[in-house]
Structures are given as C-alpha cells and as structure tokens.
mmCIF file of C-alpha atoms in Angstrom:
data_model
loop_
_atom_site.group_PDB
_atom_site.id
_atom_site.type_symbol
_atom_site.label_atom_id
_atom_site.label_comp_id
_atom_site.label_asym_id
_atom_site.label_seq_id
_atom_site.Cartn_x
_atom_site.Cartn_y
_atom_site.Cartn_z
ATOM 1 C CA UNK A 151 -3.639 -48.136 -1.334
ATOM 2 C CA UNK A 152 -3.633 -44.508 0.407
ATOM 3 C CA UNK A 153 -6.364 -44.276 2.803
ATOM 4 C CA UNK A 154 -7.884 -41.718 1.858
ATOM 5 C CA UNK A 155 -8.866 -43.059 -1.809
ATOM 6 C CA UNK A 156 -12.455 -43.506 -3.068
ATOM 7 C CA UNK A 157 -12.853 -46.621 -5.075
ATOM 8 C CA UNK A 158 -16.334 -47.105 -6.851
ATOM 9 C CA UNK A 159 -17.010 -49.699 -9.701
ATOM 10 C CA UNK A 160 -14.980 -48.580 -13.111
ATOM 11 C CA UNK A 161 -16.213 -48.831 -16.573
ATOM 12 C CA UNK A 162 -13.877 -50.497 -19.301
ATOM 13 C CA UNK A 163 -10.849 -48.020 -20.096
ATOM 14 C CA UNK A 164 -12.162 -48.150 -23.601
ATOM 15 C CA UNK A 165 -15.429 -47.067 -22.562
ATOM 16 C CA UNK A 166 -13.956 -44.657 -20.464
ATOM 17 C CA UNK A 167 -12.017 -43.241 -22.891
ATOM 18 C CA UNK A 168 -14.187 -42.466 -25.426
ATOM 19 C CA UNK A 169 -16.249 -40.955 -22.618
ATOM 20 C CA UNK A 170 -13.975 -38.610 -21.710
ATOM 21 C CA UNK A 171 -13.121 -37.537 -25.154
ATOM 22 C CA UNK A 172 -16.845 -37.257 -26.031
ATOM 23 C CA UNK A 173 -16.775 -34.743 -22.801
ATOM 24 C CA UNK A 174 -13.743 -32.980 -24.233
ATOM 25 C CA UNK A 175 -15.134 -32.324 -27.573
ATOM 26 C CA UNK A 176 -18.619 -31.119 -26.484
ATOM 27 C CA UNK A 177 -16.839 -28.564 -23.584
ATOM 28 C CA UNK A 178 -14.586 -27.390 -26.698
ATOM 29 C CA UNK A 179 -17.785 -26.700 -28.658
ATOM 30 C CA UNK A 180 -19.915 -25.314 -26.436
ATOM 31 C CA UNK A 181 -17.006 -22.880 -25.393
ATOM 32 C CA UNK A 182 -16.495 -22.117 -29.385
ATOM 33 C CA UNK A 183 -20.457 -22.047 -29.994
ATOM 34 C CA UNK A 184 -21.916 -19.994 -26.818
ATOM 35 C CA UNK A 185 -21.694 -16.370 -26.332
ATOM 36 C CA UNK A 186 -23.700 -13.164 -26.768
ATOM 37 C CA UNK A 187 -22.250 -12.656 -30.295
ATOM 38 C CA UNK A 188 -25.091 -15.376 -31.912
ATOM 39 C CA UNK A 189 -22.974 -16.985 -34.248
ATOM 40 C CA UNK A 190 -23.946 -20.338 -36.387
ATOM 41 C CA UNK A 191 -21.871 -23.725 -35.107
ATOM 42 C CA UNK A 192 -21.165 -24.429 -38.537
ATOM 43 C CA UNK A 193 -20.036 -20.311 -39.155
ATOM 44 C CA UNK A 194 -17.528 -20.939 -36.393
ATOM 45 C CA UNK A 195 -15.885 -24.173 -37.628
ATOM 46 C CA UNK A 196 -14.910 -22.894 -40.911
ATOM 47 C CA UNK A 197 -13.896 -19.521 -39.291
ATOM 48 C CA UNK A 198 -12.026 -22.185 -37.394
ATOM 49 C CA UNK A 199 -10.880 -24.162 -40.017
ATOM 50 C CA UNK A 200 -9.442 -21.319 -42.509
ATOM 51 C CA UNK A 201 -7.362 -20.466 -39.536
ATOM 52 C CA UNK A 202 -5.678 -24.093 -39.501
ATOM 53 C CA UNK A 203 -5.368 -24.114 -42.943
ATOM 54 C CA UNK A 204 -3.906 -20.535 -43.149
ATOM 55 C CA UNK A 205 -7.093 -19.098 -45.523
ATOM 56 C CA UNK A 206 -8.168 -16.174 -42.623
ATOM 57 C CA UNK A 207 -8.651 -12.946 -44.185
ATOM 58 C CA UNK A 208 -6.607 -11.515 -40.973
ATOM 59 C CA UNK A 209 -3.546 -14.351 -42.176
ATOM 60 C CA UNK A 210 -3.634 -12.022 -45.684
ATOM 61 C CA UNK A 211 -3.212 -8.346 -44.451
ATOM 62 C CA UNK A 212 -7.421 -8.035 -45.009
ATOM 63 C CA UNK A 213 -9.496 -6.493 -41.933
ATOM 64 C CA UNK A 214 -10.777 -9.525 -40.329
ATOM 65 C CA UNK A 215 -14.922 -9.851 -40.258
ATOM 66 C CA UNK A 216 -16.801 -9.138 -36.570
ATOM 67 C CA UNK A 217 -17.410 -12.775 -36.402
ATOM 68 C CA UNK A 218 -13.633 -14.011 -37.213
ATOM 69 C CA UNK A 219 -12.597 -11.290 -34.283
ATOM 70 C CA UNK A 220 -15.106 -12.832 -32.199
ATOM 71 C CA UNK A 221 -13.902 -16.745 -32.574
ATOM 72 C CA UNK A 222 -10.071 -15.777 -33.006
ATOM 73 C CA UNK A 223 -9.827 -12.815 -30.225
ATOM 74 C CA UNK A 224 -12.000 -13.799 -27.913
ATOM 75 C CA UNK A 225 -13.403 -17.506 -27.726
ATOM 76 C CA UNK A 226 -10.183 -19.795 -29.140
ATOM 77 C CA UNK A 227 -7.462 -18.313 -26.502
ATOM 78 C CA UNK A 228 -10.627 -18.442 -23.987
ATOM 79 C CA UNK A 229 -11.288 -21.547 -24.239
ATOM 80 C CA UNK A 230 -7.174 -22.761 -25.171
ATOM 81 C CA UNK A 231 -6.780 -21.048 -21.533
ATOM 82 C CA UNK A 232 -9.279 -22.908 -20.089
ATOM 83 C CA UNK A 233 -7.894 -26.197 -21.039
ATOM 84 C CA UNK A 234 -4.714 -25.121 -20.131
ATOM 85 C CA UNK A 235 -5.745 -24.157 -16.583
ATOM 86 C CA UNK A 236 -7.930 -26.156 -15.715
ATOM 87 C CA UNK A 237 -5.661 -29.245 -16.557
ATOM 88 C CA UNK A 238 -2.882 -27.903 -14.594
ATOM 89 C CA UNK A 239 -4.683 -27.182 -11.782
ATOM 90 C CA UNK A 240 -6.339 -30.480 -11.958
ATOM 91 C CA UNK A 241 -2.856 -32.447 -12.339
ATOM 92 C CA UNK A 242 -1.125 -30.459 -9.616
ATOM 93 C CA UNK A 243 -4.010 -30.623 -7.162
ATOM 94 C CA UNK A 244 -3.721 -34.988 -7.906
ATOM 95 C CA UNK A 245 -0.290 -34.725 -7.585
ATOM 96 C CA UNK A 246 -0.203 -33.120 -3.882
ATOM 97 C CA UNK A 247 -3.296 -35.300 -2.618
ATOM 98 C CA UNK A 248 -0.934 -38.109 -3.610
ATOM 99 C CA UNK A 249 2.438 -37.300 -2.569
ATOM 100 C CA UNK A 250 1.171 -35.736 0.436
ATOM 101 C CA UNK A 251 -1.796 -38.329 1.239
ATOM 102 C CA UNK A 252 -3.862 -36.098 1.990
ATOM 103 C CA UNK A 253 -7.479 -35.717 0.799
ATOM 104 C CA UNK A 254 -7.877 -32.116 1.374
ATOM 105 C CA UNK A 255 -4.752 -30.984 -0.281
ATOM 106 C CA UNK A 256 -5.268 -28.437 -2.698
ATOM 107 C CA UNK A 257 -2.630 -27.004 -5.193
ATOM 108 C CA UNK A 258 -2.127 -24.036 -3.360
ATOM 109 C CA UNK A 259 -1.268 -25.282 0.094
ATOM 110 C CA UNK A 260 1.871 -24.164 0.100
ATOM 111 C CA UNK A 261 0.942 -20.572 -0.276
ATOM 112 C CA UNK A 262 0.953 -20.183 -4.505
ATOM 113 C CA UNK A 263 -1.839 -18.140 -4.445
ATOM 114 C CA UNK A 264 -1.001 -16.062 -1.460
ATOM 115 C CA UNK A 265 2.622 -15.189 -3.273
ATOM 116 C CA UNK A 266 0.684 -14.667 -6.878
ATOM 117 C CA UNK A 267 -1.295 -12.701 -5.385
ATOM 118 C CA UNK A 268 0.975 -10.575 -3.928
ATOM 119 C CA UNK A 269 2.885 -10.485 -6.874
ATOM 120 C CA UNK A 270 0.419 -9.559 -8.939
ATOM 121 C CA UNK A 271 -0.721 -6.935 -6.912
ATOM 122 C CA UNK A 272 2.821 -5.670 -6.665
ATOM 123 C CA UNK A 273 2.664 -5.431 -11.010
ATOM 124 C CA UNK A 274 -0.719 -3.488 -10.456
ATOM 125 C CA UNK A 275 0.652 -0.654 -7.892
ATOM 126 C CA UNK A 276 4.119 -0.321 -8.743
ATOM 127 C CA UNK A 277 4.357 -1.376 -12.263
ATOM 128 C CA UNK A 278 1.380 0.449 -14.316
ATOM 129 C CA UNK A 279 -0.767 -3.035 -14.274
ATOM 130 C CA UNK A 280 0.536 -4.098 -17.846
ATOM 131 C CA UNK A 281 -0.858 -8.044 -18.086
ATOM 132 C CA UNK A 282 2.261 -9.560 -18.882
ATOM 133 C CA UNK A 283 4.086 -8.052 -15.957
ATOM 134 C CA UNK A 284 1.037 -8.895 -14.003
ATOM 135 C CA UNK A 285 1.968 -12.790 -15.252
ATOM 136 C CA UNK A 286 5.386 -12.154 -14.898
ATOM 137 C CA UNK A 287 5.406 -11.057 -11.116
ATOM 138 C CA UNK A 288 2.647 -13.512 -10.008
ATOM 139 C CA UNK A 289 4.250 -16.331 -11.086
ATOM 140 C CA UNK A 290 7.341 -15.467 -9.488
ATOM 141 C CA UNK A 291 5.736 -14.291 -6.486
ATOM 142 C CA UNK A 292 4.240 -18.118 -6.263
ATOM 143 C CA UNK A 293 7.032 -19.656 -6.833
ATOM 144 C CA UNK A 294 8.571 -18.156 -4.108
ATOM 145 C CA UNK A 295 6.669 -18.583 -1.761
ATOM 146 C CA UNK A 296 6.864 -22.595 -2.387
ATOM 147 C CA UNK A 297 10.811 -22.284 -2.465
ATOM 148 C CA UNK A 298 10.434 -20.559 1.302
ATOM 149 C CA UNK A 299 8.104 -22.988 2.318
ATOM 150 C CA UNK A 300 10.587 -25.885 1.067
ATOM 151 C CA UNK A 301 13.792 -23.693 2.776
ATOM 152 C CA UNK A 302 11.514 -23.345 6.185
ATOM 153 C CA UNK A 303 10.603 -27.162 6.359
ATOM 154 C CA UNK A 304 14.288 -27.988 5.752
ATOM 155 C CA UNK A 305 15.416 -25.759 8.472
ATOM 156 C CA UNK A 306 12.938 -27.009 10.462
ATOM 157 C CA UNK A 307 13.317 -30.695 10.136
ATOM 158 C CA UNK A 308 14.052 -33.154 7.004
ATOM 159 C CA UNK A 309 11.411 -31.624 4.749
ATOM 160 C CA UNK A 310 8.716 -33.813 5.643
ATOM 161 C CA UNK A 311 4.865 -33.797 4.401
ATOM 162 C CA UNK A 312 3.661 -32.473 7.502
ATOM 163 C CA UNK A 313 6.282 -29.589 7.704
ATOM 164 C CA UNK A 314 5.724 -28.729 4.498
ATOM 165 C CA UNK A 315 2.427 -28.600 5.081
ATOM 166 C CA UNK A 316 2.622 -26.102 8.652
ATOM 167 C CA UNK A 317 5.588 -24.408 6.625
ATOM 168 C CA UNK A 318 2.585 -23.677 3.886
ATOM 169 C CA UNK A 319 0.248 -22.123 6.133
ATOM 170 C CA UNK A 320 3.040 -19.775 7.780
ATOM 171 C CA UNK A 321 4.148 -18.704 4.421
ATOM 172 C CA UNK A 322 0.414 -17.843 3.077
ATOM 173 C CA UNK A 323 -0.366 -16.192 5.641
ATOM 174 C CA UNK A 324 2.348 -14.189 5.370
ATOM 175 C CA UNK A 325 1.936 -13.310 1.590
ATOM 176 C CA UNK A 326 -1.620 -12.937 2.435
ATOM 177 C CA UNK A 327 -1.093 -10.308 5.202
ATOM 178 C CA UNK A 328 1.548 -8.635 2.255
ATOM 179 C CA UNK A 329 -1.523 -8.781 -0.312
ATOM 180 C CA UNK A 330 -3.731 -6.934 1.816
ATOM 181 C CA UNK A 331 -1.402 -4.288 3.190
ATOM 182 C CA UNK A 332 -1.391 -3.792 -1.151
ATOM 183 C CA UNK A 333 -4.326 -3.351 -0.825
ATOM 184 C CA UNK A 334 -4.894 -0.878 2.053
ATOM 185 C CA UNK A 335 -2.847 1.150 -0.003
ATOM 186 C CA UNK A 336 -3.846 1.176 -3.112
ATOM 187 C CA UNK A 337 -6.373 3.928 -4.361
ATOM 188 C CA UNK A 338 -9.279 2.740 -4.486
ATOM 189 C CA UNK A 339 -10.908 4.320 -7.688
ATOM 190 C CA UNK A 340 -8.169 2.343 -9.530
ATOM 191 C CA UNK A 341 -5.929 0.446 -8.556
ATOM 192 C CA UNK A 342 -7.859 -1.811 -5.959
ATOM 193 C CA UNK A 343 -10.945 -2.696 -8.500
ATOM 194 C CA UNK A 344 -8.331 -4.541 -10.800
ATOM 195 C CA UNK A 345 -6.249 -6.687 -7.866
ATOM 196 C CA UNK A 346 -10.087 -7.492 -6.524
ATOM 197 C CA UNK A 347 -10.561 -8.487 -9.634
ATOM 198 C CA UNK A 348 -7.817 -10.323 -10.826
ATOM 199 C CA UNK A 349 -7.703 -12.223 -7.201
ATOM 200 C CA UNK A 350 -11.498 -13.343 -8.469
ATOM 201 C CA UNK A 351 -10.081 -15.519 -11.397
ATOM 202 C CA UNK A 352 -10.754 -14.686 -14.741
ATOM 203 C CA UNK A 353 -10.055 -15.708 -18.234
ATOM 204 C CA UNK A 354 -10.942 -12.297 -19.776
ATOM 205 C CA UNK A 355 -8.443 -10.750 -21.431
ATOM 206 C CA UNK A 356 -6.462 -13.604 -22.172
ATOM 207 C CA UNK A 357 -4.679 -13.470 -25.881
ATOM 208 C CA UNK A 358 -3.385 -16.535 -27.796
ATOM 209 C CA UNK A 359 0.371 -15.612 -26.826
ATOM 210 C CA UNK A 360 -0.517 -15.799 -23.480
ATOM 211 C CA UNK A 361 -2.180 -19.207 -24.137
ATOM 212 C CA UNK A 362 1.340 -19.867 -26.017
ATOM 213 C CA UNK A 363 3.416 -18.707 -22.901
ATOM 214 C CA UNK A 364 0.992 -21.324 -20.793
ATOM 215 C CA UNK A 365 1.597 -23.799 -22.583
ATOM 216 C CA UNK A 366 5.628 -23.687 -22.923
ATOM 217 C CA UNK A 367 5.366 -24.095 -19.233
ATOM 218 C CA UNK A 368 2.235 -26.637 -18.790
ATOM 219 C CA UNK A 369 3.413 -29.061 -21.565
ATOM 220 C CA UNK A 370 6.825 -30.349 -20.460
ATOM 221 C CA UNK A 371 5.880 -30.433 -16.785
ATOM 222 C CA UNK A 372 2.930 -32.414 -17.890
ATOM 223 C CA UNK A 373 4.961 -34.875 -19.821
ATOM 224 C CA UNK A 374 7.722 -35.310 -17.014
ATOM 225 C CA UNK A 375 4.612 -35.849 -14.434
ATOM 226 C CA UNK A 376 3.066 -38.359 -17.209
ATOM 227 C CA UNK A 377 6.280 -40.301 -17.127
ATOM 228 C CA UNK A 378 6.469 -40.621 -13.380
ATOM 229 C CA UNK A 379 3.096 -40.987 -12.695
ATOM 230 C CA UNK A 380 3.796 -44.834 -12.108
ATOM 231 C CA UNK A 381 5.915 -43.684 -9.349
ATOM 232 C CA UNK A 382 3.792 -41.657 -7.779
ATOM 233 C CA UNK A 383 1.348 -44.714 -7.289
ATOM 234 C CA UNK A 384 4.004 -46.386 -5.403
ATOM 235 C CA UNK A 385 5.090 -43.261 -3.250
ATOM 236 C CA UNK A 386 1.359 -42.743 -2.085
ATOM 237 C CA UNK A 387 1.886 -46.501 -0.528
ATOM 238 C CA UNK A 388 4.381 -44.778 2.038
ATOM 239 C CA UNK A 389 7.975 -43.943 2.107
ATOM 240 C CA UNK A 390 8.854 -47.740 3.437
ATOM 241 C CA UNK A 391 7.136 -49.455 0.969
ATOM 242 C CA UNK A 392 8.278 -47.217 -1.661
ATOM 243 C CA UNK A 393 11.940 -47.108 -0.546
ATOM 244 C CA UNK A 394 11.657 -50.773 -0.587
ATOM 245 C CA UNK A 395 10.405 -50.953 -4.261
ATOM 246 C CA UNK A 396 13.560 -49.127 -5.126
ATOM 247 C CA UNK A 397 11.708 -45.532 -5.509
ATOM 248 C CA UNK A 398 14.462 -42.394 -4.156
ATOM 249 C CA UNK A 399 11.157 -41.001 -1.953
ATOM 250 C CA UNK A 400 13.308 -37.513 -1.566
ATOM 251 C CA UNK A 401 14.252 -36.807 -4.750
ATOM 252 C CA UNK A 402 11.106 -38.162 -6.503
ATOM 253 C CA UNK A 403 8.655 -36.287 -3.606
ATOM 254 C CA UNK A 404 10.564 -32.776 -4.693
ATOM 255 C CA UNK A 405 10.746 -33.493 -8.512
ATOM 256 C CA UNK A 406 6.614 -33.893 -8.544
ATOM 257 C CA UNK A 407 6.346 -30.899 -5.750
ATOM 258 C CA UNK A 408 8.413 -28.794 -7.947
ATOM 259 C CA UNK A 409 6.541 -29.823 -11.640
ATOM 260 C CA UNK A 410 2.886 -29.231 -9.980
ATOM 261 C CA UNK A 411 4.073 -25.923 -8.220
ATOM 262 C CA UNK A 412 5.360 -24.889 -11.918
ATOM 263 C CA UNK A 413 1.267 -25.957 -13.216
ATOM 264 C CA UNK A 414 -0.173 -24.463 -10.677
ATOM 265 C CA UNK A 415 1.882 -21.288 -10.378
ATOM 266 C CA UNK A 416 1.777 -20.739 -14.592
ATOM 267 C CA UNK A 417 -1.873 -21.444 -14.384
ATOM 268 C CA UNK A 418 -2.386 -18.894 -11.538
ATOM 269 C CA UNK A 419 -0.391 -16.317 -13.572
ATOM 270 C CA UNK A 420 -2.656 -16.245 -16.593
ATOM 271 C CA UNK A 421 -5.916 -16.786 -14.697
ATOM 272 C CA UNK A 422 -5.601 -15.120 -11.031
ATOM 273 C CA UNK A 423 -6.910 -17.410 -8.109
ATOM 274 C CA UNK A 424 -9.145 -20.050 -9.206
ATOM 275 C CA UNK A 425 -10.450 -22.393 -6.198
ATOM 276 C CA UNK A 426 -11.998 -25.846 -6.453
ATOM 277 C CA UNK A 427 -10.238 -27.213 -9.132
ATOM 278 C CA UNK A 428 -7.525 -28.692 -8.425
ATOM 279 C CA UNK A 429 -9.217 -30.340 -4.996
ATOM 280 C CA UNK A 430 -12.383 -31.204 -6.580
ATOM 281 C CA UNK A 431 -11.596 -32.439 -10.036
ATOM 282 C CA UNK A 432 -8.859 -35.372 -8.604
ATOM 283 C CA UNK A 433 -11.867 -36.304 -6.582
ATOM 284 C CA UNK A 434 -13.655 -36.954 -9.480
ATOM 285 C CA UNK A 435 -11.523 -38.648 -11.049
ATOM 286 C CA UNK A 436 -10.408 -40.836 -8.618
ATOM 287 C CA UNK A 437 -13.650 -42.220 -8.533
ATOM 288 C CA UNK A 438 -13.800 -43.012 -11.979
ATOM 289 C CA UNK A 439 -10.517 -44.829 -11.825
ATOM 290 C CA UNK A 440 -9.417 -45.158 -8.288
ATOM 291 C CA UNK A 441 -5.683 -44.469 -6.822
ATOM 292 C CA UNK A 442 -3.881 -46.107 -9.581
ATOM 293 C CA UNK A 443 -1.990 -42.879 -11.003
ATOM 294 C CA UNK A 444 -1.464 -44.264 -14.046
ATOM 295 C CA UNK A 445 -4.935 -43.619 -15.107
ATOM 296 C CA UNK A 446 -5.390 -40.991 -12.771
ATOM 297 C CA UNK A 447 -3.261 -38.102 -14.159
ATOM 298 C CA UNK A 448 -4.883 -38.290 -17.932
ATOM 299 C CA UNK A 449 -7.907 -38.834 -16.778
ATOM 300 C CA UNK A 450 -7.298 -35.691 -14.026
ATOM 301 C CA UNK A 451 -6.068 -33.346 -16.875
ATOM 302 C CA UNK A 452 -9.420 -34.255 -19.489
ATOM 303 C CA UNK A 453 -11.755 -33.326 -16.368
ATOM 304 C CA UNK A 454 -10.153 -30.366 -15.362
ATOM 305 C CA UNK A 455 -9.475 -28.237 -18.849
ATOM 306 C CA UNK A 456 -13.415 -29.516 -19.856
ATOM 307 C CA UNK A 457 -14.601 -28.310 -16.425
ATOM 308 C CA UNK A 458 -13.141 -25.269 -16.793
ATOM 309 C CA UNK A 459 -13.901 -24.146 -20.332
ATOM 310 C CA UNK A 460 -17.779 -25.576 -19.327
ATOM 311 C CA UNK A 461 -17.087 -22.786 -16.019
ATOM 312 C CA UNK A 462 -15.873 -19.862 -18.170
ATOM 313 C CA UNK A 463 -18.464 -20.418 -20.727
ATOM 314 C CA UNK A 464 -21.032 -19.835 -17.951
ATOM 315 C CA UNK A 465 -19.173 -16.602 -16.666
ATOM 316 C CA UNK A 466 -19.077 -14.857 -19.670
ATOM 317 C CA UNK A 467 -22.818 -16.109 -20.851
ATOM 318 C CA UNK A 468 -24.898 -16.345 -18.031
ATOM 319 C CA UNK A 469 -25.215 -12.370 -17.444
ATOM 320 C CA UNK A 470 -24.628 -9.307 -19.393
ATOM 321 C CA UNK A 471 -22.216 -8.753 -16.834
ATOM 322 C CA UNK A 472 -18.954 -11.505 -16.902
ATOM 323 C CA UNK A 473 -19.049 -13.137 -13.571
ATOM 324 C CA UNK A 474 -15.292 -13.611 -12.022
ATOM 325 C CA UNK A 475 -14.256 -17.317 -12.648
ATOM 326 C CA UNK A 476 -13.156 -17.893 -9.008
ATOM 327 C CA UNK A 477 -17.055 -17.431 -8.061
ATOM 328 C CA UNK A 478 -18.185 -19.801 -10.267
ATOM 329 C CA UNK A 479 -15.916 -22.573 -9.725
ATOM 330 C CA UNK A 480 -17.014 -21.950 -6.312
ATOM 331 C CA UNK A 481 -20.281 -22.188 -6.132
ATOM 332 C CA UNK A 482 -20.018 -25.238 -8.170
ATOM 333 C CA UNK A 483 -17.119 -27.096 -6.834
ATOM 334 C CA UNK A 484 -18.165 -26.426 -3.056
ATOM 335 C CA UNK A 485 -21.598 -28.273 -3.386
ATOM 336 C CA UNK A 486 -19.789 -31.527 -5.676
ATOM 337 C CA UNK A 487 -17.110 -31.472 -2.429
ATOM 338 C CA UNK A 488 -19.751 -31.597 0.027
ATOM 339 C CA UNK A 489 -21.550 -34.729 -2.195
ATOM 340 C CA UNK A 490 -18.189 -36.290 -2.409
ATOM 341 C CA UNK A 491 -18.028 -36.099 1.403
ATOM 342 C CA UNK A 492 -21.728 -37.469 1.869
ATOM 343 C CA UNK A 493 -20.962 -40.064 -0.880
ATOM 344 C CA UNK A 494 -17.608 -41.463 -0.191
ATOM 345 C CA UNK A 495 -15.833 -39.633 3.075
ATOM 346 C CA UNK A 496 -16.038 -42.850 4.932
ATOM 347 C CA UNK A 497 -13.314 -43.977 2.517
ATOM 348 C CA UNK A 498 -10.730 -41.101 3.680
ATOM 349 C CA UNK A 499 -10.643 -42.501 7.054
#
C-alpha cells in the first residue's frame, strides 16, 4: 500500500454506491433547478424531457420560450461541463498521486496550466479571442508543455518520477514567465480583462458543442484509464513489486501520464485554470475507499463532476455578479485540504 494513503472504515460498495449516485442526481438537479431565472423543478424536467424525446419547439423551426433558452443555452451544457471537468480533473489528479506516489500531486504538475495558459492567452492577443481557438491553442499549449517536460526528464535521466517532477516545475515556470510577458503586453482595456479572466476558471459561455468536443476527448481516455486502473494499484506498490507481478512499469507509467494529461489538458481548454480539484477530490475519495484503484477511479470521477456542478452552481447564484470558478473551488477546496491534513496527514508519512 503507497504510503501516503488514508484508509478510514468503508461502507458496503452497495451502500456506497447508491450514495454516490444519490449525490450525482441531487448536484444534477440543483445545477438544472438554481439560478436567477426562477423557474419550477417540474417546468425544467419536461423542458428537459421534450428535448430527449425530440418535442422542443426550437427541434421544429419555432422560437424557443425564455425558459427553454434558459435550461437548453445556459444550465444543460453548464452543468454537462461541469461533470465533464470536474471528473477529468478528478481522475487525472488520482492518477498522478498514484503513479507518482505522491500526496500532493496535482494534475497540473507538469506545467498544463502554465502552457494553457499561455496558449490561451496567445488565442486572445494574436488571434481575435474567438472561444474555440481559445480551446484550440490552450490545449495544445498544455500538451506541450507535458511533452517537454517528458523530452527534458529523458534527457536528463531515464524519465523517472522525480525528474519528471523537477522537469515540471522548470517547464511551468517557464510558460508562466511566457503568460505574463502576454500579459505585460496586452492592452489593458481589452485584451488583459479576458486572459484574467479566463485564467480564473469559468464555465460561462460554454455551449453544448463544446460539451460535445469535451467529451470526444474525456470519454475514451476515461475508459482506457477504467481498464487499467487494476494496474495502477499494483504500480503504486513500487516499480519492483510491480515489475515482479509482470506489470511493463515504463510503458504503463507513460500510457496513464499521457491519458490524464489528455483529461486534464481538454478539461483546462473548456474551463481555464481550475485549482483544487483534482488534488482534493482523490483525497476524498480515497478515504471512502482507500488505495485500491479499482474503486478509486469511479468513485474519483462521481465526486469530482458533482463537486463541480455543486461549485458552478454557487458562482453563477450566489451574487448578481458570476464569481470566477477558480475562486470558488478555492476557497472551498483549500479549507477540506487543510482538514484532510489535520484528519489523516499522519497517514502520508
């Protein structure tokens, strides 16, 4: 068992499960239900409903009603999103604390959100700030700054956890010093406000083909990292004992690196920087279920797209004002971190 799991008593998987899909359905609702446009629940499920079943006035060429624009435009890709992020960010974040044993490993340790970032701001400046260039160029700017944090740890040494880890930090920083140059630059009437904001995290905006586009890259990634989520239990035992098991530690260590850097980069893309997440909610998680990662990843990906709808619901509600995402998974993941760490740090050691 990695030493730096947290192991508490676990309810019956069938309690468990219904638990956890009890928290998925009310997150869903209250995402669907809540807003400033008062809406009835039962108003919103058949708006819902005649969607599924093709019977929306906007389906037959009619001008959609305020309320159908509200549910359809604004809280269904919203909250879709949500899920979407929230349980990549929450998978990739397990999958580093496992394969690099490491409790405070967070998805973007190798320097995705310093290169999205950058990339992003790069769409803003130079490319006239349309959102799907915006996704475009952030995701490739984190994705490559994980391939030159893989290429300096190889040139460096054989790749290992701890180079990767150094090579990280060199590489963020980097993309980091990039990002803000961007910004010194840019005019700041216009152009900064919107890479501020999109650095913030933020769901707002965010139109069901974008949720489509998401998901294309979330769900096979997902699967692949469902399939070899056995594996990963035996590679956080240590490269001897996994080697000896039979387990190829290089080629399974890059295959998971390179399916949660896809997550977390797509999920970046979509919803700019959004901390706490993906270090918090495997946390969580593992306490509910311990190490074993063949409970961990569903139960990682549940807590992690409810959490996240539950967050967005309270930046778009709480003020008349939206609050940016990234401060509100903040201010609520830093305090459950620092609990974890009164509750259970002893176990890390």
């Amino acid at each position: 068992m990695p030493a730096f799991a947290v192991s508490r008593g676990k309810p019956g998987s069938g309690g468990l499960s219904l638990a956890l899909l009890a928290v998925l359905v009310a997150s869903v609702s209250i995402g669907l239900f809540a807003g400033r446009f008062d809406l009835p629940p039962q108003e919103v499920l058949a708006i819902c409903f005649h969607a599924l079943t093709g019977s929306l006035t906007e389906t037959k060429g009619v001008t959609p009603t305020p309320a159908e624009t509200v549910v359809m435009v604004v809280r269904l890709p919203r909250v879709m999103a949500g899920l979407g992020v929230g349980a990549g960010l929450a998978l990739a974040g397990a999958c580093y604390q496992g394969i690099f044993r490491n409790p405070l490993v967070s998805p973007f340790i190798l320097g995705v959100s310093g290169g999205a970032g950058f990339g992003a701001a790069t769409a803003i400046l130079f490319l006239g700030g349309d959102a799907f260039m915006i996704q475009i160029c952030a995701f490739a700017g984190g994705t490559t700054a994980v391939t030159l944090c893989h290429l300096l740890a190889r040139s460096a040494g054989n790749g290992s956890p701890l180079l990767l880890i150094l090579s990280g930090i060199v590489v963020g920083a980097v993309f980091t010093a990039l990002l803000s140059l961007l910004k010194y630059g840019a005019d700041p009437e216009d152009k900064l406000p919107l890479i501020e904001f999109w650095l913030m995290g933020s769901l707002a905006g965010v139109h069901m083909s974008d949720v489509r586009l998401l998901f294309c890259l979330l769900v096979p990634a997902g699967v692949i990292l469902m399939l070899l989520r056995w594996r990963i239990t035996v590679l956080t035992l240590g490269d001897e004992e996994a080697r000896s098991l039979g387990v190829n530690v290089p080629v399974l260590r890059g295959t998971v690196l390179v399916l949660a850097t896809l997550m977390a980069a797509a999920s970046v893309s979509v919803a700019g920087v959004i901390g706490w997440v993906g270090l918090v909610i495997p946390h969580l998680a593992r306490i509910l279920v311990g190490p074993d990662f063949r409970r961990l990843v569903p139960v990682s990906l549940v807590l992690g797209g409810s959490y996240l709808v539950l967050a967005d619901t309270v930046a778009r509600t709480l003020t008349s004002a939206e609050i940016p995402l990234g401060i509100v998974t903040s201010l609520i993941g830093a305090p459950i971190f620092a609990l974890l760490i009164r509750k259970g740090g002893r176990g890390w050691s």
